[in-house]
PDB file of C-alpha atoms and ligand atoms in Angstrom:
ATOM      1  CA  MET O 426       0.000   0.000   0.000  1.00 98.00           C
ATOM      2  CA  THR O 427       1.202   3.521  -0.673  1.00 98.00           C
ATOM      3  CA  LEU O 428       0.230   6.976   0.548  1.00 98.00           C
ATOM      4  CA  GLU O 429       0.386   9.756  -2.007  1.00 98.00           C
ATOM      5  CA  GLY O 430      -0.623  13.360  -2.386  1.00 97.00           C
ATOM      6  CA  VAL O 431       0.423  16.944  -2.763  1.00 96.00           C
ATOM      7  CA  ASP O 432       2.831  18.463  -0.232  1.00 94.00           C
ATOM      8  CA  GLY O 433       0.914  19.747   2.770  1.00 92.00           C
ATOM      9  CA  ALA O 434      -1.963  17.270   2.429  1.00 93.00           C
ATOM     10  CA  GLY O 435      -0.741  15.684   5.672  1.00 91.00           C
ATOM     11  CA  LYS O 436      -0.376  12.059   4.552  1.00 93.00           C
ATOM     12  CA  SER O 437       2.788  11.378   6.580  1.00 90.00           C
ATOM     13  CA  THR O 438       0.926  12.274   9.803  1.00 92.00           C
ATOM     14  CA  HIS O 439      -1.236   9.189   9.220  1.00 95.00           C
ATOM     15  CA  MET O 440       1.532   6.658   8.517  1.00 95.00           C
ATOM     16  CA  ALA O 441       1.996   5.368  12.076  1.00 95.00           C
ATOM     17  CA  TRP O 442      -1.620   4.596  12.912  1.00 96.00           C
ATOM     18  CA  ILE O 443      -2.285   3.095   9.477  1.00 97.00           C
ATOM     19  CA  ALA O 444       0.735   0.812  10.000  1.00 97.00           C
ATOM     20  CA  ASP O 445      -0.596  -0.196  13.440  1.00 96.00           C
ATOM     21  CA  ARG O 446      -3.987  -0.945  11.938  1.00 96.00           C
ATOM     22  CA  LEU O 447      -2.476  -3.096   9.163  1.00 96.00           C
ATOM     23  CA  ARG O 448      -0.387  -4.965  11.773  1.00 96.00           C
ATOM     24  CA  ALA O 449      -3.374  -5.627  14.013  1.00 92.00           C
ATOM     25  CA  PRO O 450      -4.281  -9.040  12.531  1.00 92.00           C
ATOM     26  CA  GLY O 451      -0.680 -10.185  13.188  1.00 95.00           C
ATOM     27  CA  ARG O 452       0.748  -9.197   9.812  1.00 96.00           C
ATOM     28  CA  LYS O 453       4.344  -8.138   9.305  1.00 98.00           C
ATOM     29  CA  VAL O 454       4.398  -4.644   7.762  1.00 98.00           C
ATOM     30  CA  LEU O 455       7.464  -2.850   6.410  1.00 98.00           C
ATOM     31  CA  VAL O 456       7.026   0.928   6.748  1.00 98.00           C
ATOM     32  CA  THR O 457       9.221   2.881   4.392  1.00 98.00           C
ATOM     33  CA  ARG O 458       9.364   5.979   2.206  1.00 98.00           C
ATOM     34  CA  GLU O 459      10.434   7.385  -1.150  1.00 98.00           C
ATOM     35  CA  PRO O 460      12.692   8.789  -2.170  1.00 98.00           C
ATOM     36  CA  GLY O 461      14.626   6.807   0.444  1.00 98.00           C
ATOM     37  CA  GLY O 462      14.322   3.564   2.349  1.00 98.00           C
ATOM     38  CA  THR O 463      17.925   2.348   1.900  1.00 98.00           C
ATOM     39  CA  PRO O 464      21.249   4.082   2.718  1.00 98.00           C
ATOM     40  CA  LEU O 465      21.907   4.784  -0.981  1.00 98.00           C
ATOM     41  CA  ALA O 466      18.361   5.961  -1.665  1.00 98.00           C
ATOM     42  CA  GLU O 467      18.444   8.259   1.384  1.00 98.00           C
ATOM     43  CA  ARG O 468      21.625   9.873   0.005  1.00 98.00           C
ATOM     44  CA  LEU O 469      19.909  10.338  -3.355  1.00 98.00           C
ATOM     45  CA  ARG O 470      16.884  11.808  -1.517  1.00 98.00           C
ATOM     46  CA  ALA O 471      19.099  14.439   0.090  1.00 98.00           C
ATOM     47  CA  LEU O 472      20.407  15.415  -3.371  1.00 98.00           C
ATOM     48  CA  VAL O 473      16.991  15.510  -5.046  1.00 98.00           C
ATOM     49  CA  LEU O 474      15.435  17.607  -2.272  1.00 97.00           C
ATOM     50  CA  THR O 475      18.231  20.174  -2.148  1.00 96.00           C
ATOM     51  CA  GLU O 476      20.157  20.470  -5.437  1.00 96.00           C
ATOM     52  CA  HIS O 477      18.803  22.396  -8.376  1.00 95.00           C
ATOM     53  CA  MET O 478      18.816  20.006 -11.358  1.00 97.00           C
ATOM     54  CA  ASP O 479      17.309  19.259 -14.726  1.00 97.00           C
ATOM     55  CA  PRO O 480      13.937  17.420 -14.504  1.00 98.00           C
ATOM     56  CA  ILE O 481      15.304  14.472 -16.507  1.00 98.00           C
ATOM     57  CA  ALA O 482      18.313  14.143 -14.179  1.00 98.00           C
ATOM     58  CA  GLU O 483      15.910  14.391 -11.237  1.00 98.00           C
ATOM     59  CA  THR O 484      13.665  11.674 -12.688  1.00 98.00           C
ATOM     60  CA  MET O 485      16.598   9.335 -13.226  1.00 98.00           C
ATOM     61  CA  LEU O 486      17.922   9.894  -9.693  1.00 98.00           C
ATOM     62  CA  LEU O 487      14.454   9.129  -8.308  1.00 98.00           C
ATOM     63  CA  PHE O 488      14.388   5.874 -10.260  1.00 98.00           C
ATOM     64  CA  ALA O 489      17.954   5.012  -9.208  1.00 98.00           C
ATOM     65  CA  ALA O 490      16.803   5.394  -5.598  1.00 98.00           C
ATOM     66  CA  ARG O 491      13.655   3.375  -6.330  1.00 98.00           C
ATOM     67  CA  ALA O 492      15.529   0.520  -8.027  1.00 98.00           C
ATOM     68  CA  ASP O 493      17.800   0.180  -4.975  1.00 98.00           C
ATOM     69  CA  HIS O 494      14.843   0.390  -2.607  1.00 98.00           C
ATOM     70  CA  VAL O 495      12.827  -2.261  -4.454  1.00 98.00           C
ATOM     71  CA  GLN O 496      15.785  -4.597  -4.842  1.00 98.00           C
ATOM     72  CA  ARG O 497      17.073  -4.388  -1.269  1.00 98.00           C
ATOM     73  CA  GLU O 498      13.999  -3.716   0.854  1.00 98.00           C
ATOM     74  CA  ILE O 499      10.581  -3.881  -0.802  1.00 98.00           C
ATOM     75  CA  GLY O 500      11.165  -6.998  -2.925  1.00 97.00           C
ATOM     76  CA  PRO O 501      12.596  -9.128  -0.082  1.00 98.00           C
ATOM     77  CA  ALA O 502       9.835  -7.940   2.278  1.00 98.00           C
ATOM     78  CA  LEU O 503       7.104  -8.937  -0.188  1.00 98.00           C
ATOM     79  CA  GLU O 504       8.804 -12.270  -0.825  1.00 97.00           C
ATOM     80  CA  SER O 505       8.862 -12.985   2.906  1.00 98.00           C
ATOM     81  CA  GLY O 506       5.082 -12.486   2.989  1.00 97.00           C
ATOM     82  CA  ALA O 507       5.164  -9.052   4.672  1.00 98.00           C
ATOM     83  CA  TRP O 508       3.031  -6.122   3.584  1.00 98.00           C
ATOM     84  CA  VAL O 509       4.716  -2.893   2.566  1.00 98.00           C
ATOM     85  CA  LEU O 510       3.409   0.549   3.513  1.00 98.00           C
ATOM     86  CA  CYS O 511       5.357   3.125   1.522  1.00 98.00           C
ATOM     87  CA  ASP O 512       5.159   6.925   1.760  1.00 98.00           C
ATOM     88  CA  ARG O 513       5.100   7.707  -2.007  1.00 98.00           C
ATOM     89  CA  PHE O 514       6.186   5.604  -4.999  1.00 98.00           C
ATOM     90  CA  THR O 515       6.051   5.847  -8.798  1.00 98.00           C
ATOM     91  CA  ASP O 516       2.693   7.694  -8.834  1.00 98.00           C
ATOM     92  CA  ALA O 517       4.627  10.606  -7.288  1.00 98.00           C
ATOM     93  CA  THR O 518       6.989  10.651 -10.271  1.00 98.00           C
ATOM     94  CA  PHE O 519       4.053  10.738 -12.714  1.00 98.00           C
ATOM     95  CA  ALA O 520       2.530  13.595 -10.677  1.00 98.00           C
ATOM     96  CA  TYR O 521       5.587  15.733  -9.806  1.00 98.00           C
ATOM     97  CA  GLN O 522       8.058  15.124 -12.631  1.00 98.00           C
ATOM     98  CA  GLY O 523       5.379  14.302 -15.236  1.00 98.00           C
ATOM     99  CA  GLY O 524       2.527  16.654 -14.331  1.00 98.00           C
ATOM    100  CA  GLY O 525       4.574  19.253 -12.479  1.00 98.00           C
ATOM    101  CA  LYS O 526       7.664  19.459 -14.705  1.00 98.00           C
ATOM    102  CA  GLY O 527       6.591  18.075 -18.084  1.00 98.00           C
ATOM    103  CA  VAL O 528       8.739  14.923 -18.162  1.00 98.00           C
ATOM    104  CA  PRO O 529       7.042  12.639 -20.733  1.00 98.00           C
ATOM    105  CA  ALA O 530       4.829   9.972 -19.166  1.00 98.00           C
ATOM    106  CA  GLU O 531       6.220   7.389 -21.619  1.00 98.00           C
ATOM    107  CA  LEU O 532       9.721   7.949 -20.249  1.00 98.00           C
ATOM    108  CA  ILE O 533       8.485   7.581 -16.667  1.00 98.00           C
ATOM    109  CA  ALA O 534       6.580   4.403 -17.563  1.00 97.00           C
ATOM    110  CA  HIS O 535       9.684   2.999 -19.268  1.00 97.00           C
ATOM    111  CA  LEU O 536      11.941   3.780 -16.284  1.00 98.00           C
ATOM    112  CA  ALA O 537       9.340   2.203 -13.989  1.00 97.00           C
ATOM    113  CA  GLN O 538       9.419  -0.931 -16.083  1.00 97.00           C
ATOM    114  CA  VAL O 539      13.206  -1.250 -16.064  1.00 96.00           C
ATOM    115  CA  SER O 540      13.795  -0.236 -12.450  1.00 95.00           C
ATOM    116  CA  HIS O 541      11.012  -2.128 -10.682  1.00 95.00           C
ATOM    117  CA  ASP O 542       9.638  -4.386 -13.375  1.00 91.00           C
ATOM    118  CA  GLY O 543       6.240  -2.685 -13.305  1.00 80.00           C
ATOM    119  CA  LEU O 544       5.676  -3.613  -9.635  1.00 95.00           C
ATOM    120  CA  MET O 545       2.907  -1.326  -8.355  1.00 96.00           C
ATOM    121  CA  PRO O 546       1.006  -1.040  -5.083  1.00 98.00           C
ATOM    122  CA  ASP O 547      -2.224  -3.005  -4.623  1.00 97.00           C
ATOM    123  CA  ARG O 548      -3.836  -0.013  -2.917  1.00 97.00           C
ATOM    124  CA  THR O 549      -3.015   3.698  -2.829  1.00 98.00           C
ATOM    125  CA  LEU O 550      -4.551   6.342  -0.590  1.00 98.00           C
ATOM    126  CA  MET O 551      -4.251   9.695  -2.311  1.00 98.00           C
ATOM    127  CA  PHE O 552      -4.533  12.681   0.038  1.00 98.00           C
ATOM    128  CA  ASP O 553      -6.015  15.598  -1.843  1.00 98.00           C
ATOM    129  CA  CYS O 554      -6.610  19.198  -0.826  1.00 97.00           C
ATOM    130  CA  PRO O 555      -6.626  22.689  -2.397  1.00 96.00           C
ATOM    131  CA  TYR O 556      -3.467  24.806  -2.550  1.00 95.00           C
ATOM    132  CA  GLU O 557      -4.584  27.289   0.131  1.00 95.00           C
ATOM    133  CA  VAL O 558      -5.066  24.517   2.695  1.00 95.00           C
ATOM    134  CA  ALA O 559      -1.748  22.852   1.842  1.00 95.00           C
ATOM    135  CA  ARG O 560       0.130  26.163   1.794  1.00 93.00           C
ATOM    136  CA  SER O 561      -1.107  27.203   5.210  1.00 92.00           C
ATOM    137  CA  ARG O 562      -0.112  23.795   6.656  1.00 92.00           C
ATOM    138  CA  LEU O 563       3.357  24.028   5.095  1.00 92.00           C
ATOM    139  CA  ASP O 564       3.776  27.600   6.362  1.00 91.00           C
ATOM    140  CA  ARG O 565       2.846  26.512   9.892  1.00 91.00           C
ATOM    141  CA  ALA O 566       5.161  23.462   9.830  1.00 89.00           C
ATOM    142  CA  ASP O 567       8.243  23.618  12.004  1.00 85.00           C
ATOM    143  CA  LYS O 568      10.710  22.676   9.243  1.00 86.00           C
ATOM    144  CA  THR O 569      12.650  24.355   6.443  1.00 90.00           C
ATOM    145  CA  PRO O 570      10.724  23.755   3.186  1.00 92.00           C
ATOM    146  CA  ASP O 571      12.470  21.529   0.617  1.00 93.00           C
ATOM    147  CA  ARG O 572      12.806  22.283  -3.103  1.00 94.00           C
ATOM    148  CA  PHE O 573       9.290  20.976  -3.896  1.00 93.00           C
ATOM    149  CA  GLU O 574       7.569  22.645  -0.961  1.00 92.00           C
ATOM    150  CA  ARG O 575       8.895  26.008  -2.152  1.00 92.00           C
ATOM    151  CA  GLU O 576       7.208  25.652  -5.571  1.00 93.00           C
ATOM    152  CA  ASP O 577       4.342  28.015  -6.420  1.00 93.00           C
ATOM    153  CA  GLY O 578       0.586  27.481  -6.683  1.00 95.00           C
ATOM    154  CA  ALA O 579       0.675  26.752 -10.417  1.00 97.00           C
ATOM    155  CA  PHE O 580       3.147  23.886  -9.906  1.00 97.00           C
ATOM    156  CA  PHE O 581       1.051  22.571  -7.025  1.00 97.00           C
ATOM    157  CA  GLU O 582      -2.073  22.649  -9.194  1.00 97.00           C
ATOM    158  CA  ARG O 583      -0.359  20.725 -12.031  1.00 98.00           C
ATOM    159  CA  VAL O 584       0.780  18.056  -9.567  1.00 98.00           C
ATOM    160  CA  ARG O 585      -2.670  17.884  -7.988  1.00 98.00           C
ATOM    161  CA  GLN O 586      -4.419  17.535 -11.341  1.00 98.00           C
ATOM    162  CA  ALA O 587      -1.959  14.831 -12.415  1.00 98.00           C
ATOM    163  CA  TYR O 588      -2.703  12.889  -9.216  1.00 98.00           C
ATOM    164  CA  LEU O 589      -6.455  13.259  -9.763  1.00 98.00           C
ATOM    165  CA  GLY O 590      -6.001  12.050 -13.354  1.00 98.00           C
ATOM    166  CA  LEU O 591      -4.143   8.953 -12.112  1.00 98.00           C
ATOM    167  CA  ALA O 592      -6.958   8.301  -9.639  1.00 98.00           C
ATOM    168  CA  ARG O 593      -9.616   8.634 -12.342  1.00 98.00           C
ATOM    169  CA  ALA O 594      -7.702   6.208 -14.560  1.00 98.00           C
ATOM    170  CA  ASP O 595      -7.381   3.571 -11.812  1.00 98.00           C
ATOM    171  CA  PRO O 596     -10.154   4.120  -9.239  1.00 98.00           C
ATOM    172  CA  LYS O 597      -9.960   0.559  -7.938  1.00 97.00           C
ATOM    173  CA  ARG O 598      -6.373   1.003  -6.740  1.00 98.00           C
ATOM    174  CA  ILE O 599      -6.206   4.734  -6.027  1.00 98.00           C
ATOM    175  CA  ARG O 600      -8.680   5.998  -3.413  1.00 98.00           C
ATOM    176  CA  VAL O 601      -8.943   9.760  -3.058  1.00 98.00           C
ATOM    177  CA  ILE O 602      -9.079  11.051   0.510  1.00 98.00           C
ATOM    178  CA  ASP O 603     -10.398  14.595   0.990  1.00 98.00           C
ATOM    179  CA  ALA O 604      -7.562  15.943   3.130  1.00 97.00           C
ATOM    180  CA  SER O 605      -8.878  19.474   3.545  1.00 96.00           C
ATOM    181  CA  GLY O 606     -10.685  18.806   6.837  1.00 95.00           C
ATOM    182  CA  SER O 607      -9.596  18.047  10.402  1.00 94.00           C
ATOM    183  CA  LEU O 608      -7.357  15.113  11.375  1.00 94.00           C
ATOM    184  CA  GLU O 609     -10.413  13.277  12.698  1.00 95.00           C
ATOM    185  CA  GLU O 610     -12.364  13.774   9.468  1.00 97.00           C
ATOM    186  CA  ILE O 611      -9.422  12.522   7.414  1.00 97.00           C
ATOM    187  CA  LYS O 612      -8.910   9.565   9.741  1.00 97.00           C
ATOM    188  CA  LYS O 613     -12.554   8.524   9.340  1.00 97.00           C
ATOM    189  CA  GLN O 614     -12.226   8.372   5.548  1.00 97.00           C
ATOM    190  CA  VAL O 615      -9.003   6.361   5.798  1.00 97.00           C
ATOM    191  CA  GLU O 616     -10.698   3.943   8.246  1.00 96.00           C
ATOM    192  CA  VAL O 617     -13.380   3.276   5.625  1.00 96.00           C
ATOM    193  CA  GLU O 618     -10.753   2.570   2.962  1.00 96.00           C
ATOM    194  CA  ILE O 619      -8.657   0.193   5.044  1.00 94.00           C
ATOM    195  CA  SER O 620     -11.371  -1.494   7.091  1.00 91.00           C
ATOM    196  CA  GLY O 621     -11.858  -4.338   4.621  1.00 84.00           C
ATOM    197  CA  LEU O 622      -8.140  -5.129   4.180  1.00 87.00           C
TER     198      LEU O 622
HETATM  199  P1  TMP V1211       7.838  13.755   1.185  1.00 85.81           P
HETATM  200  O1  TMP V1211       7.885  15.183   1.621  1.00 85.81           O
HETATM  201  O2  TMP V1211       6.463  13.213   1.032  1.00 85.81           O
HETATM  202  O3  TMP V1211       8.750  12.854   1.965  1.00 85.81           O
HETATM  203  O4  TMP V1211       8.407  13.718  -0.324  1.00 85.81           O
HETATM  204  C1  TMP V1211       9.547  14.400  -0.652  1.00 85.81           C
HETATM  205  C2  TMP V1211       9.361  15.228  -1.878  1.00 85.81           C
HETATM  206  O5  TMP V1211       9.806  14.521  -3.013  1.00 85.81           O
HETATM  207  C3  TMP V1211       7.935  15.667  -2.144  1.00 85.81           C
HETATM  208  O6  TMP V1211       7.926  17.064  -2.296  1.00 85.81           O
HETATM  209  C4  TMP V1211       7.591  15.028  -3.457  1.00 85.81           C
HETATM  210  C5  TMP V1211       8.922  14.726  -4.086  1.00 85.81           C
HETATM  211  N1  TMP V1211       8.919  13.528  -4.928  1.00 85.81           N
HETATM  212  C6  TMP V1211       8.953  13.684  -6.307  1.00 85.81           C
HETATM  213  O7  TMP V1211       8.981  14.818  -6.804  1.00 85.81           O
HETATM  214  N2  TMP V1211       8.948  12.580  -7.099  1.00 85.81           N
HETATM  215  C7  TMP V1211       8.929  11.307  -6.587  1.00 85.81           C
HETATM  216  O8  TMP V1211       8.929  10.329  -7.335  1.00 85.81           O
HETATM  217  C8  TMP V1211       8.888  11.159  -5.150  1.00 85.81           C
HETATM  218  C9  TMP V1211       8.868   9.789  -4.542  1.00 85.81           C
HETATM  219  C10 TMP V1211       8.887  12.287  -4.369  1.00 85.81           C
END
């Protein structure tokens, strides 16, 4: 399962309790994130979030990180019978680098095929909210914004629309969560989505 969404939608706040809920029936659950999840991928994350770079270079670094992550962590976990809960995956590349920065979707699909053999999550919760809500959350957050969080409203809107397009194309896998309300309201929607798993 993956969590996705625009910056400021608050998805990461929900990781821990969702993981607990998935573990409740006695399942093993690997909780991880992208870019990151292995020592190499975390180093690539630091570069991608801080260095100014060409969108194609950025896309290839994200897939280099992802290939390492899938090979060393996600693949072995799935093979051992564990579930994987990952904060972002390839949908984020379609939304940010594809929708946000104009990298061709065919290139992203090709890199996905070669770096993780088309492996995709069984279920994705996509946290969606308008720019104003996300911006005010990011401005209140007690952390220095990264390269993506500093982008403007137009970039945010392109990423958001790309995510919504992905959800429309695959509504069985990608469930849209209205993340504009309170934590409790968001939690209730997530409960509905994961209750049958
Ligand atoms: P995070 O803040 O959710 O940990 O994600 C880090 C940033 O990286 C976030 O702004 C989105 C961006 N990102 C991409 O642009 N493309 C990707 O493929 C991934 C996984 C993340």
